[in-house]
PDB file of C-alpha atoms in Angstrom:
ATOM      1  CA  UNK A 113       0.000   0.000   0.000  1.00 38.00           C
ATOM      2  CA  UNK A 114       1.047   3.567  -0.544  1.00 37.00           C
ATOM      3  CA  UNK A 115       2.165   5.588   2.447  1.00 37.00           C
ATOM      4  CA  UNK A 116       0.362   8.709   1.310  1.00 38.00           C
ATOM      5  CA  UNK A 117      -3.188   8.608   2.803  1.00 37.00           C
ATOM      6  CA  UNK A 118      -5.164   9.011  -0.375  1.00 37.00           C
ATOM      7  CA  UNK A 119      -8.910   9.067  -0.042  1.00 39.00           C
ATOM      8  CA  UNK A 120      -9.245   6.356  -2.655  1.00 39.00           C
ATOM      9  CA  UNK A 121      -8.478   2.647  -2.279  1.00 41.00           C
ATOM     10  CA  UNK A 122      -4.971   1.379  -3.011  1.00 48.00           C
ATOM     11  CA  UNK A 123      -4.369  -0.191  -6.419  1.00 51.00           C
ATOM     12  CA  UNK A 124      -4.415  -3.798  -5.161  1.00 52.00           C
ATOM     13  CA  UNK A 125      -7.686  -3.263  -3.289  1.00 47.00           C
ATOM     14  CA  UNK A 126      -9.319  -1.534  -6.237  1.00 50.00           C
ATOM     15  CA  UNK A 127      -8.251  -4.254  -8.654  1.00 55.00           C
ATOM     16  CA  UNK A 128      -9.535  -6.938  -6.288  1.00 54.00           C
ATOM     17  CA  UNK A 129     -12.886  -5.181  -6.006  1.00 50.00           C
ATOM     18  CA  UNK A 130     -13.197  -4.800  -9.768  1.00 53.00           C
ATOM     19  CA  UNK A 131     -12.147  -8.389 -10.394  1.00 57.00           C
ATOM     20  CA  UNK A 132     -14.871  -9.752  -8.158  1.00 53.00           C
ATOM     21  CA  UNK A 133     -17.395  -7.281  -9.530  1.00 52.00           C
ATOM     22  CA  UNK A 134     -16.890  -8.499 -13.094  1.00 54.00           C
ATOM     23  CA  UNK A 135     -16.597 -12.179 -12.181  1.00 54.00           C
ATOM     24  CA  UNK A 136     -20.000 -11.940 -10.527  1.00 50.00           C
ATOM     25  CA  UNK A 137     -21.509 -10.041 -13.445  1.00 49.00           C
ATOM     26  CA  UNK A 138     -20.427 -12.522 -16.119  1.00 48.00           C
ATOM     27  CA  UNK A 139     -20.952 -15.548 -13.897  1.00 49.00           C
ATOM     28  CA  UNK A 140     -17.349 -16.748 -13.934  1.00 46.00           C
ATOM     29  CA  UNK A 141     -17.124 -17.712 -10.310  1.00 51.00           C
ATOM     30  CA  UNK A 142     -16.589 -20.951  -8.454  1.00 54.00           C
ATOM     31  CA  UNK A 143     -19.565 -22.108  -6.439  1.00 77.00           C
ATOM     32  CA  UNK A 144     -17.238 -23.471  -3.758  1.00 86.00           C
ATOM     33  CA  UNK A 145     -16.922 -21.146  -0.755  1.00 90.00           C
ATOM     34  CA  UNK A 146     -13.567 -19.423  -0.244  1.00 95.00           C
ATOM     35  CA  UNK A 147     -11.039 -21.176   1.931  1.00 95.00           C
ATOM     36  CA  UNK A 148      -9.829 -19.614   5.148  1.00 96.00           C
ATOM     37  CA  UNK A 149      -6.614 -17.609   4.896  1.00 95.00           C
ATOM     38  CA  UNK A 150      -3.472 -19.564   5.601  1.00 92.00           C
ATOM     39  CA  UNK A 151      -1.931 -18.826   9.001  1.00 93.00           C
ATOM     40  CA  UNK A 152      -5.282 -17.636  10.359  1.00 97.00           C
ATOM     41  CA  UNK A 153      -5.258 -18.276  14.123  1.00 96.00           C
ATOM     42  CA  UNK A 154      -7.278 -21.397  14.924  1.00 95.00           C
ATOM     43  CA  UNK A 155      -9.636 -19.639  17.323  1.00 96.00           C
ATOM     44  CA  UNK A 156     -10.596 -17.083  14.660  1.00 97.00           C
ATOM     45  CA  UNK A 157     -11.674 -19.746  12.157  1.00 97.00           C
ATOM     46  CA  UNK A 158     -15.331 -19.913  13.350  1.00 97.00           C
ATOM     47  CA  UNK A 159     -15.688 -16.118  13.186  1.00 97.00           C
ATOM     48  CA  UNK A 160     -14.198 -15.825   9.705  1.00 98.00           C
ATOM     49  CA  UNK A 161     -16.115 -18.904   8.547  1.00 97.00           C
ATOM     50  CA  UNK A 162     -19.400 -17.379   9.699  1.00 97.00           C
ATOM     51  CA  UNK A 163     -18.506 -14.111   7.926  1.00 98.00           C
ATOM     52  CA  UNK A 164     -17.812 -15.981   4.688  1.00 98.00           C
ATOM     53  CA  UNK A 165     -21.154 -17.791   4.907  1.00 97.00           C
ATOM     54  CA  UNK A 166     -22.997 -14.553   5.670  1.00 96.00           C
ATOM     55  CA  UNK A 167     -21.399 -12.677   2.764  1.00 97.00           C
ATOM     56  CA  UNK A 168     -22.177 -15.514   0.346  1.00 96.00           C
ATOM     57  CA  UNK A 169     -25.808 -15.180   1.365  1.00 94.00           C
ATOM     58  CA  UNK A 170     -25.578 -11.402   1.174  1.00 96.00           C
ATOM     59  CA  UNK A 171     -24.028 -11.131  -2.292  1.00 95.00           C
ATOM     60  CA  UNK A 172     -22.351 -14.307  -3.527  1.00 94.00           C
ATOM     61  CA  UNK A 173     -19.176 -16.379  -3.519  1.00 95.00           C
ATOM     62  CA  UNK A 174     -17.020 -13.790  -5.260  1.00 94.00           C
ATOM     63  CA  UNK A 175     -17.990 -11.166  -2.692  1.00 96.00           C
ATOM     64  CA  UNK A 176     -16.994 -13.504   0.139  1.00 97.00           C
ATOM     65  CA  UNK A 177     -13.696 -14.103  -1.664  1.00 96.00           C
ATOM     66  CA  UNK A 178     -13.117 -10.358  -1.720  1.00 97.00           C
ATOM     67  CA  UNK A 179     -13.573 -10.362   2.062  1.00 98.00           C
ATOM     68  CA  UNK A 180     -10.993 -13.141   2.437  1.00 98.00           C
ATOM     69  CA  UNK A 181      -8.505 -11.361   0.179  1.00 97.00           C
ATOM     70  CA  UNK A 182      -8.892  -8.146   2.141  1.00 98.00           C
ATOM     71  CA  UNK A 183      -8.360  -9.997   5.416  1.00 98.00           C
ATOM     72  CA  UNK A 184      -5.215 -11.704   4.109  1.00 97.00           C
ATOM     73  CA  UNK A 185      -3.417  -8.355   4.173  1.00 97.00           C
ATOM     74  CA  UNK A 186      -3.315  -8.562   7.954  1.00 98.00           C
ATOM     75  CA  UNK A 187      -3.056 -12.297   8.667  1.00 97.00           C
ATOM     76  CA  UNK A 188       0.422 -13.015   9.995  1.00 95.00           C
ATOM     77  CA  UNK A 189       1.464  -9.393   9.735  1.00 96.00           C
ATOM     78  CA  UNK A 190       3.858  -8.043  12.330  1.00 94.00           C
ATOM     79  CA  UNK A 191       2.080  -5.904  14.895  1.00 95.00           C
ATOM     80  CA  UNK A 192      -1.349  -7.474  14.287  1.00 97.00           C
ATOM     81  CA  UNK A 193      -2.251  -9.631  17.283  1.00 95.00           C
ATOM     82  CA  UNK A 194      -5.234 -11.953  17.481  1.00 96.00           C
ATOM     83  CA  UNK A 195      -7.526  -9.429  19.166  1.00 96.00           C
ATOM     84  CA  UNK A 196      -6.753  -6.872  16.474  1.00 98.00           C
ATOM     85  CA  UNK A 197      -7.277  -9.368  13.667  1.00 98.00           C
ATOM     86  CA  UNK A 198     -10.579 -10.449  15.225  1.00 98.00           C
ATOM     87  CA  UNK A 199     -11.791  -6.841  15.273  1.00 98.00           C
ATOM     88  CA  UNK A 200     -10.787  -6.308  11.645  1.00 98.00           C
ATOM     89  CA  UNK A 201     -12.514  -9.542  10.589  1.00 98.00           C
ATOM     90  CA  UNK A 202     -15.755  -8.790  12.427  1.00 98.00           C
ATOM     91  CA  UNK A 203     -16.031  -5.111  11.585  1.00 98.00           C
ATOM     92  CA  UNK A 204     -15.174  -5.616   7.928  1.00 98.00           C
ATOM     93  CA  UNK A 205     -17.827  -8.340   7.618  1.00 98.00           C
ATOM     94  CA  UNK A 206     -20.404  -6.032   9.199  1.00 97.00           C
ATOM     95  CA  UNK A 207     -19.510  -3.159   6.908  1.00 97.00           C
ATOM     96  CA  UNK A 208     -19.462  -5.280   3.759  1.00 97.00           C
ATOM     97  CA  UNK A 209     -22.969  -6.499   4.623  1.00 96.00           C
ATOM     98  CA  UNK A 210     -24.250  -2.939   4.799  1.00 95.00           C
ATOM     99  CA  UNK A 211     -27.944  -2.390   5.315  1.00 92.00           C
ATOM    100  CA  UNK A 212     -29.817  -1.406   2.192  1.00 92.00           C
ATOM    101  CA  UNK A 213     -33.417  -2.286   1.233  1.00 91.00           C
ATOM    102  CA  UNK A 214     -32.177  -5.471  -0.436  1.00 92.00           C
ATOM    103  CA  UNK A 215     -30.468  -6.589   2.764  1.00 93.00           C
ATOM    104  CA  UNK A 216     -33.493  -5.888   4.919  1.00 91.00           C
ATOM    105  CA  UNK A 217     -35.669  -7.917   2.535  1.00 92.00           C
ATOM    106  CA  UNK A 218     -33.149 -10.760   2.789  1.00 93.00           C
ATOM    107  CA  UNK A 219     -33.261 -10.659   6.590  1.00 90.00           C
ATOM    108  CA  UNK A 220     -37.050 -10.601   6.611  1.00 90.00           C
ATOM    109  CA  UNK A 221     -37.144 -13.683   4.396  1.00 90.00           C
ATOM    110  CA  UNK A 222     -34.652 -15.272   6.777  1.00 87.00           C
ATOM    111  CA  UNK A 223     -37.166 -14.822   9.581  1.00 84.00           C
ATOM    112  CA  UNK A 224     -39.728 -16.645   7.461  1.00 81.00           C
ATOM    113  CA  UNK A 225     -37.293 -19.480   6.816  1.00 75.00           C
ATOM    114  CA  UNK A 226     -36.730 -19.847  10.549  1.00 73.00           C
ATOM    115  CA  UNK A 227     -40.503 -20.159  10.959  1.00 64.00           C
ATOM    116  CA  UNK A 228     -40.410 -22.975   8.376  1.00 62.00           C
ATOM    117  CA  UNK A 229     -42.320 -20.805   5.894  1.00 53.00           C
ATOM    118  CA  UNK A 230     -45.397 -20.680   8.071  1.00 58.00           C
ATOM    119  CA  UNK A 231     -47.294 -17.452   7.423  1.00 55.00           C
ATOM    120  CA  UNK A 232     -49.444 -18.188  10.465  1.00 46.00           C
ATOM    121  CA  UNK A 233     -46.414 -17.549  12.657  1.00 52.00           C
ATOM    122  CA  UNK A 234     -46.732 -13.846  12.075  1.00 57.00           C
ATOM    123  CA  UNK A 235     -43.677 -11.676  12.529  1.00 65.00           C
ATOM    124  CA  UNK A 236     -43.813  -7.991  13.262  1.00 73.00           C
ATOM    125  CA  UNK A 237     -43.727  -5.744  10.219  1.00 79.00           C
ATOM    126  CA  UNK A 238     -40.587  -3.632   9.949  1.00 86.00           C
ATOM    127  CA  UNK A 239     -41.062  -0.031   8.862  1.00 88.00           C
ATOM    128  CA  UNK A 240     -37.769   1.531   7.853  1.00 90.00           C
ATOM    129  CA  UNK A 241     -37.068   5.143   6.995  1.00 88.00           C
ATOM    130  CA  UNK A 242     -34.672   5.662   4.110  1.00 90.00           C
ATOM    131  CA  UNK A 243     -33.507   8.857   2.505  1.00 88.00           C
ATOM    132  CA  UNK A 244     -34.440   9.259  -1.148  1.00 89.00           C
ATOM    133  CA  UNK A 245     -30.798   9.478  -2.185  1.00 88.00           C
ATOM    134  CA  UNK A 246     -30.203   6.201  -0.325  1.00 87.00           C
ATOM    135  CA  UNK A 247     -33.015   4.413  -2.124  1.00 87.00           C
ATOM    136  CA  UNK A 248     -31.934   5.726  -5.519  1.00 88.00           C
ATOM    137  CA  UNK A 249     -28.307   4.947  -4.672  1.00 86.00           C
ATOM    138  CA  UNK A 250     -29.189   1.249  -4.420  1.00 85.00           C
ATOM    139  CA  UNK A 251     -29.984   1.265  -8.155  1.00 83.00           C
ATOM    140  CA  UNK A 252     -27.433   0.809 -10.950  1.00 85.00           C
ATOM    141  CA  UNK A 253     -25.433   3.983 -11.486  1.00 85.00           C
ATOM    142  CA  UNK A 254     -26.645   4.355 -15.084  1.00 89.00           C
ATOM    143  CA  UNK A 255     -30.168   4.860 -13.688  1.00 87.00           C
ATOM    144  CA  UNK A 256     -29.298   6.393 -10.327  1.00 88.00           C
ATOM    145  CA  UNK A 257     -26.997   9.206 -11.469  1.00 89.00           C
ATOM    146  CA  UNK A 258     -29.560  11.133 -13.576  1.00 91.00           C
ATOM    147  CA  UNK A 259     -32.267  10.490 -10.972  1.00 89.00           C
ATOM    148  CA  UNK A 260     -30.045  11.807  -8.179  1.00 89.00           C
ATOM    149  CA  UNK A 261     -29.250  14.883 -10.259  1.00 91.00           C
ATOM    150  CA  UNK A 262     -32.954  15.566 -10.764  1.00 89.00           C
ATOM    151  CA  UNK A 263     -33.753  15.087  -7.063  1.00 87.00           C
ATOM    152  CA  UNK A 264     -30.910  17.418  -6.163  1.00 87.00           C
ATOM    153  CA  UNK A 265     -32.396  20.141  -8.358  1.00 88.00           C
ATOM    154  CA  UNK A 266     -35.646  19.924  -6.400  1.00 87.00           C
ATOM    155  CA  UNK A 267     -33.850  19.678  -3.040  1.00 87.00           C
ATOM    156  CA  UNK A 268     -35.365  16.267  -2.323  1.00 87.00           C
ATOM    157  CA  UNK A 269     -32.220  14.173  -1.786  1.00 82.00           C
ATOM    158  CA  UNK A 270     -32.598  14.128   1.999  1.00 82.00           C
ATOM    159  CA  UNK A 271     -36.316  13.469   2.091  1.00 89.00           C
ATOM    160  CA  UNK A 272     -37.273  10.439   4.153  1.00 88.00           C
ATOM    161  CA  UNK A 273     -39.415   7.650   2.744  1.00 89.00           C
ATOM    162  CA  UNK A 274     -40.971   4.936   4.917  1.00 89.00           C
ATOM    163  CA  UNK A 275     -40.949   1.390   3.542  1.00 88.00           C
ATOM    164  CA  UNK A 276     -42.767  -1.543   5.104  1.00 88.00           C
ATOM    165  CA  UNK A 277     -41.047  -4.942   5.102  1.00 91.00           C
ATOM    166  CA  UNK A 278     -43.569  -7.656   5.868  1.00 88.00           C
ATOM    167  CA  UNK A 279     -43.705 -11.440   5.607  1.00 85.00           C
ATOM    168  CA  UNK A 280     -47.316 -11.823   6.755  1.00 83.00           C
ATOM    169  CA  UNK A 281     -49.047 -12.536   3.462  1.00 84.00           C
ATOM    170  CA  UNK A 282     -48.255 -14.313   0.234  1.00 87.00           C
ATOM    171  CA  UNK A 283     -48.232 -10.990  -1.589  1.00 89.00           C
ATOM    172  CA  UNK A 284     -45.779  -9.409   0.876  1.00 89.00           C
ATOM    173  CA  UNK A 285     -43.516 -12.468   0.745  1.00 90.00           C
ATOM    174  CA  UNK A 286     -43.518 -12.316  -3.057  1.00 91.00           C
ATOM    175  CA  UNK A 287     -42.559  -8.662  -2.845  1.00 90.00           C
ATOM    176  CA  UNK A 288     -39.717  -9.461  -0.420  1.00 92.00           C
ATOM    177  CA  UNK A 289     -38.402 -12.082  -2.834  1.00 91.00           C
ATOM    178  CA  UNK A 290     -38.414  -9.566  -5.680  1.00 90.00           C
ATOM    179  CA  UNK A 291     -36.571  -7.033  -3.510  1.00 88.00           C
ATOM    180  CA  UNK A 292     -34.035  -9.596  -2.278  1.00 91.00           C
ATOM    181  CA  UNK A 293     -33.544 -10.797  -5.864  1.00 89.00           C
ATOM    182  CA  UNK A 294     -32.213  -7.364  -6.784  1.00 87.00           C
ATOM    183  CA  UNK A 295     -28.928  -8.226  -5.062  1.00 90.00           C
ATOM    184  CA  UNK A 296     -27.366  -8.912  -8.466  1.00 85.00           C
ATOM    185  CA  UNK A 297     -27.811  -5.231  -9.302  1.00 86.00           C
ATOM    186  CA  UNK A 298     -26.162  -4.155  -6.050  1.00 90.00           C
ATOM    187  CA  UNK A 299     -22.697  -4.458  -7.592  1.00 89.00           C
ATOM    188  CA  UNK A 300     -23.654  -1.848 -10.210  1.00 90.00           C
ATOM    189  CA  UNK A 301     -25.031   0.583  -7.650  1.00 90.00           C
ATOM    190  CA  UNK A 302     -23.847   3.980  -6.502  1.00 89.00           C
ATOM    191  CA  UNK A 303     -23.952   2.742  -2.900  1.00 91.00           C
ATOM    192  CA  UNK A 304     -21.744  -0.273  -3.635  1.00 94.00           C
ATOM    193  CA  UNK A 305     -19.085   1.925  -5.213  1.00 92.00           C
ATOM    194  CA  UNK A 306     -19.149   4.234  -2.203  1.00 92.00           C
ATOM    195  CA  UNK A 307     -18.936   1.359   0.268  1.00 95.00           C
ATOM    196  CA  UNK A 308     -16.070  -0.239  -1.643  1.00 96.00           C
ATOM    197  CA  UNK A 309     -14.068   2.972  -1.454  1.00 96.00           C
ATOM    198  CA  UNK A 310     -14.855   3.362   2.242  1.00 97.00           C
ATOM    199  CA  UNK A 311     -13.728  -0.156   3.192  1.00 98.00           C
ATOM    200  CA  UNK A 312     -10.522   0.226   1.212  1.00 98.00           C
ATOM    201  CA  UNK A 313      -9.786   3.564   2.847  1.00 98.00           C
ATOM    202  CA  UNK A 314     -10.452   2.154   6.319  1.00 98.00           C
ATOM    203  CA  UNK A 315      -8.072  -0.738   5.635  1.00 98.00           C
ATOM    204  CA  UNK A 316      -5.523   1.713   4.258  1.00 98.00           C
ATOM    205  CA  UNK A 317      -5.710   3.802   7.442  1.00 98.00           C
ATOM    206  CA  UNK A 318      -5.167   0.640   9.508  1.00 98.00           C
ATOM    207  CA  UNK A 319      -2.137  -0.171   7.365  1.00 98.00           C
ATOM    208  CA  UNK A 320      -0.708   3.320   7.780  1.00 98.00           C
ATOM    209  CA  UNK A 321      -1.299   3.274  11.524  1.00 98.00           C
ATOM    210  CA  UNK A 322       0.609  -0.001  11.838  1.00 98.00           C
ATOM    211  CA  UNK A 323       3.525   1.668  10.077  1.00 97.00           C
ATOM    212  CA  UNK A 324       3.374   5.209  11.477  1.00 97.00           C
ATOM    213  CA  UNK A 325       1.779   4.921  14.932  1.00 97.00           C
ATOM    214  CA  UNK A 326       1.155   1.290  15.950  1.00 97.00           C
ATOM    215  CA  UNK A 327      -0.231   2.191  19.372  1.00 97.00           C
ATOM    216  CA  UNK A 328      -3.163   3.943  17.680  1.00 98.00           C
ATOM    217  CA  UNK A 329      -4.085   1.047  15.392  1.00 98.00           C
ATOM    218  CA  UNK A 330      -6.866  -0.368  17.543  1.00 98.00           C
ATOM    219  CA  UNK A 331      -8.467   3.067  17.801  1.00 98.00           C
ATOM    220  CA  UNK A 332      -8.349   3.397  14.006  1.00 98.00           C
ATOM    221  CA  UNK A 333      -9.895  -0.058  13.581  1.00 98.00           C
ATOM    222  CA  UNK A 334     -12.697   0.769  16.022  1.00 98.00           C
ATOM    223  CA  UNK A 335     -13.704   3.858  14.040  1.00 98.00           C
ATOM    224  CA  UNK A 336     -15.668   1.453  11.825  1.00 98.00           C
ATOM    225  CA  UNK A 337     -18.273   1.254  14.602  1.00 98.00           C
ATOM    226  CA  UNK A 338     -19.161   4.887  13.856  1.00 97.00           C
ATOM    227  CA  UNK A 339     -20.948   3.858  10.661  1.00 96.00           C
ATOM    228  CA  UNK A 340     -24.138   1.895  11.176  1.00 92.00           C
ATOM    229  CA  UNK A 341     -27.559   1.290   9.712  1.00 89.00           C
ATOM    230  CA  UNK A 342     -29.163   3.484   7.093  1.00 88.00           C
ATOM    231  CA  UNK A 343     -30.874   6.830   6.662  1.00 87.00           C
ATOM    232  CA  UNK A 344     -29.780   9.976   8.447  1.00 89.00           C
ATOM    233  CA  UNK A 345     -27.828   8.136  11.154  1.00 91.00           C
ATOM    234  CA  UNK A 346     -25.756   6.348   8.517  1.00 92.00           C
ATOM    235  CA  UNK A 347     -24.977   9.579   6.673  1.00 92.00           C
ATOM    236  CA  UNK A 348     -24.106  11.325   9.943  1.00 95.00           C
ATOM    237  CA  UNK A 349     -21.758   8.531  11.001  1.00 96.00           C
ATOM    238  CA  UNK A 350     -20.051   8.545   7.611  1.00 96.00           C
ATOM    239  CA  UNK A 351     -19.543  12.319   7.723  1.00 97.00           C
ATOM    240  CA  UNK A 352     -18.185  12.145  11.285  1.00 98.00           C
ATOM    241  CA  UNK A 353     -15.795   9.361  10.318  1.00 98.00           C
ATOM    242  CA  UNK A 354     -14.356  11.358   7.438  1.00 98.00           C
ATOM    243  CA  UNK A 355     -14.003  14.426   9.675  1.00 98.00           C
ATOM    244  CA  UNK A 356     -11.891  12.487  12.176  1.00 98.00           C
ATOM    245  CA  UNK A 357      -9.797  10.686   9.577  1.00 98.00           C
ATOM    246  CA  UNK A 358      -9.191  13.805   7.470  1.00 98.00           C
ATOM    247  CA  UNK A 359      -8.664  16.077  10.472  1.00 98.00           C
ATOM    248  CA  UNK A 360      -6.539  13.868  12.719  1.00 98.00           C
ATOM    249  CA  UNK A 361      -5.433  10.468  11.394  1.00 98.00           C
ATOM    250  CA  UNK A 362      -4.376  11.239   7.832  1.00 98.00           C
ATOM    251  CA  UNK A 363      -2.407  14.421   8.638  1.00 98.00           C
ATOM    252  CA  UNK A 364      -0.653  12.542  11.459  1.00 98.00           C
ATOM    253  CA  UNK A 365       0.357   9.737   9.101  1.00 98.00           C
ATOM    254  CA  UNK A 366       1.381  12.294   6.478  1.00 97.00           C
ATOM    255  CA  UNK A 367       3.697  13.966   8.994  1.00 96.00           C
ATOM    256  CA  UNK A 368       1.972  17.352   8.855  1.00 96.00           C
ATOM    257  CA  UNK A 369       0.363  17.027  12.301  1.00 97.00           C
ATOM    258  CA  UNK A 370       2.459  16.006  15.313  1.00 96.00           C
ATOM    259  CA  UNK A 371      -0.033  14.033  17.395  1.00 96.00           C
ATOM    260  CA  UNK A 372       1.958  11.762  19.703  1.00 94.00           C
ATOM    261  CA  UNK A 373      -1.234  10.179  21.049  1.00 97.00           C
ATOM    262  CA  UNK A 374      -3.465   9.692  18.034  1.00 98.00           C
ATOM    263  CA  UNK A 375      -5.557   7.095  19.874  1.00 98.00           C
ATOM    264  CA  UNK A 376      -6.352   9.618  22.619  1.00 98.00           C
ATOM    265  CA  UNK A 377      -7.155  12.283  20.032  1.00 98.00           C
ATOM    266  CA  UNK A 378      -9.566   9.960  18.223  1.00 98.00           C
ATOM    267  CA  UNK A 379     -11.268   9.068  21.513  1.00 98.00           C
ATOM    268  CA  UNK A 380     -11.601  12.768  22.427  1.00 98.00           C
ATOM    269  CA  UNK A 381     -13.062  13.599  19.021  1.00 98.00           C
ATOM    270  CA  UNK A 382     -15.511  10.718  19.146  1.00 98.00           C
ATOM    271  CA  UNK A 383     -16.702  11.831  22.583  1.00 98.00           C
ATOM    272  CA  UNK A 384     -17.582  15.215  21.060  1.00 98.00           C
ATOM    273  CA  UNK A 385     -19.867  13.760  18.398  1.00 97.00           C
ATOM    274  CA  UNK A 386     -23.433  15.013  18.556  1.00 96.00           C
ATOM    275  CA  UNK A 387     -26.435  14.287  16.309  1.00 92.00           C
ATOM    276  CA  UNK A 388     -25.759  17.500  14.445  1.00 93.00           C
ATOM    277  CA  UNK A 389     -25.486  17.619  10.637  1.00 92.00           C
ATOM    278  CA  UNK A 390     -23.328  20.748  10.987  1.00 95.00           C
ATOM    279  CA  UNK A 391     -20.851  18.809  13.179  1.00 97.00           C
ATOM    280  CA  UNK A 392     -20.221  21.952  15.233  1.00 97.00           C
ATOM    281  CA  UNK A 393     -19.011  20.190  18.395  1.00 98.00           C
ATOM    282  CA  UNK A 394     -16.901  17.672  16.508  1.00 98.00           C
ATOM    283  CA  UNK A 395     -15.262  20.266  14.267  1.00 98.00           C
ATOM    284  CA  UNK A 396     -14.529  22.512  17.252  1.00 98.00           C
ATOM    285  CA  UNK A 397     -12.930  19.635  19.156  1.00 98.00           C
ATOM    286  CA  UNK A 398     -10.810  18.590  16.181  1.00 98.00           C
ATOM    287  CA  UNK A 399      -9.631  22.193  15.794  1.00 98.00           C
ATOM    288  CA  UNK A 400      -8.717  22.317  19.501  1.00 98.00           C
ATOM    289  CA  UNK A 401      -6.772  19.053  19.280  1.00 98.00           C
ATOM    290  CA  UNK A 402      -4.869  20.302  16.255  1.00 97.00           C
ATOM    291  CA  UNK A 403      -4.120  23.620  17.978  1.00 96.00           C
ATOM    292  CA  UNK A 404      -2.591  21.808  20.967  1.00 95.00           C
ATOM    293  CA  UNK A 405      -0.297  19.682  18.804  1.00 93.00           C
ATOM    294  CA  UNK A 406       3.342  20.793  18.721  1.00 90.00           C
ATOM    295  CA  UNK A 407       4.587  22.398  15.566  1.00 82.00           C
ATOM    296  CA  UNK A 408       6.033  20.074  12.921  1.00 80.00           C
ATOM    297  CA  UNK A 409       9.700  20.755  12.284  1.00 68.00           C
ATOM    298  CA  UNK A 410      10.284  22.134   8.789  1.00 61.00           C
ATOM    299  CA  UNK A 411      12.465  20.066   6.463  1.00 50.00           C
ATOM    300  CA  UNK A 412      13.108  23.022   4.130  1.00 44.00           C
ATOM    301  CA  UNK A 413      16.586  24.446   3.564  1.00 38.00           C
TER     302      UNK A 413
END
């Protein structure tokens, strides 16, 4: 990986993502599940195995293989202990199985499967609130991009839309199956592209922390917990994550900010997070942390 904290995925990660995207599109993929990474600690095998199974269900074999290939970067690496590798494995699996309408339909059908397909065993309907840009972003980019542009012109991107997910009638189950069946299109979507870039950047920040400030690595890994769910809370968590990475972690790794305790700075910034789209408290705290940092010695002359 490059040592310069670019906001885009490294070349190897991008190529891996594209390879699995196109193998899934054209159907050139092995139906056999991916094998566990060599040198994976024995006690982590059940966790990684469960993640592989879950991601196959979520998107397919090639997607689970992408997960394994991403994890291999850290298996057996110096400075990565078992607890750290466990966190990376679990958090990456959670993030790769991000919640979109397709995923929620899949989970609702899973509830029906657990009830042995019995509609009489009624489950509670789930009513989820998505933003319009989130719903459109789940569509292939060729359709989503012009639609998002039109919604932006009308100022409707952030409008919330409530969707009911139900498995309590044959009609609702049929609808869930149609929604879950759209997973093939997920790999073409605006949201998938955004999530791919995010995961690669998160892994890149972990890599840079291991090299530049190893004692902060666990704090960098744990920043993935900031991004959850869907709707406004998802967008807020994503914006807060980028604020912390761009304001504290990346400049520290780049050598332009002299934070000796990056882990403490991340914890302080996270404690300042409020449910505020303007991020006033967070931005103020990041500015204060940066102001307290000693000046970086100039290399000029």
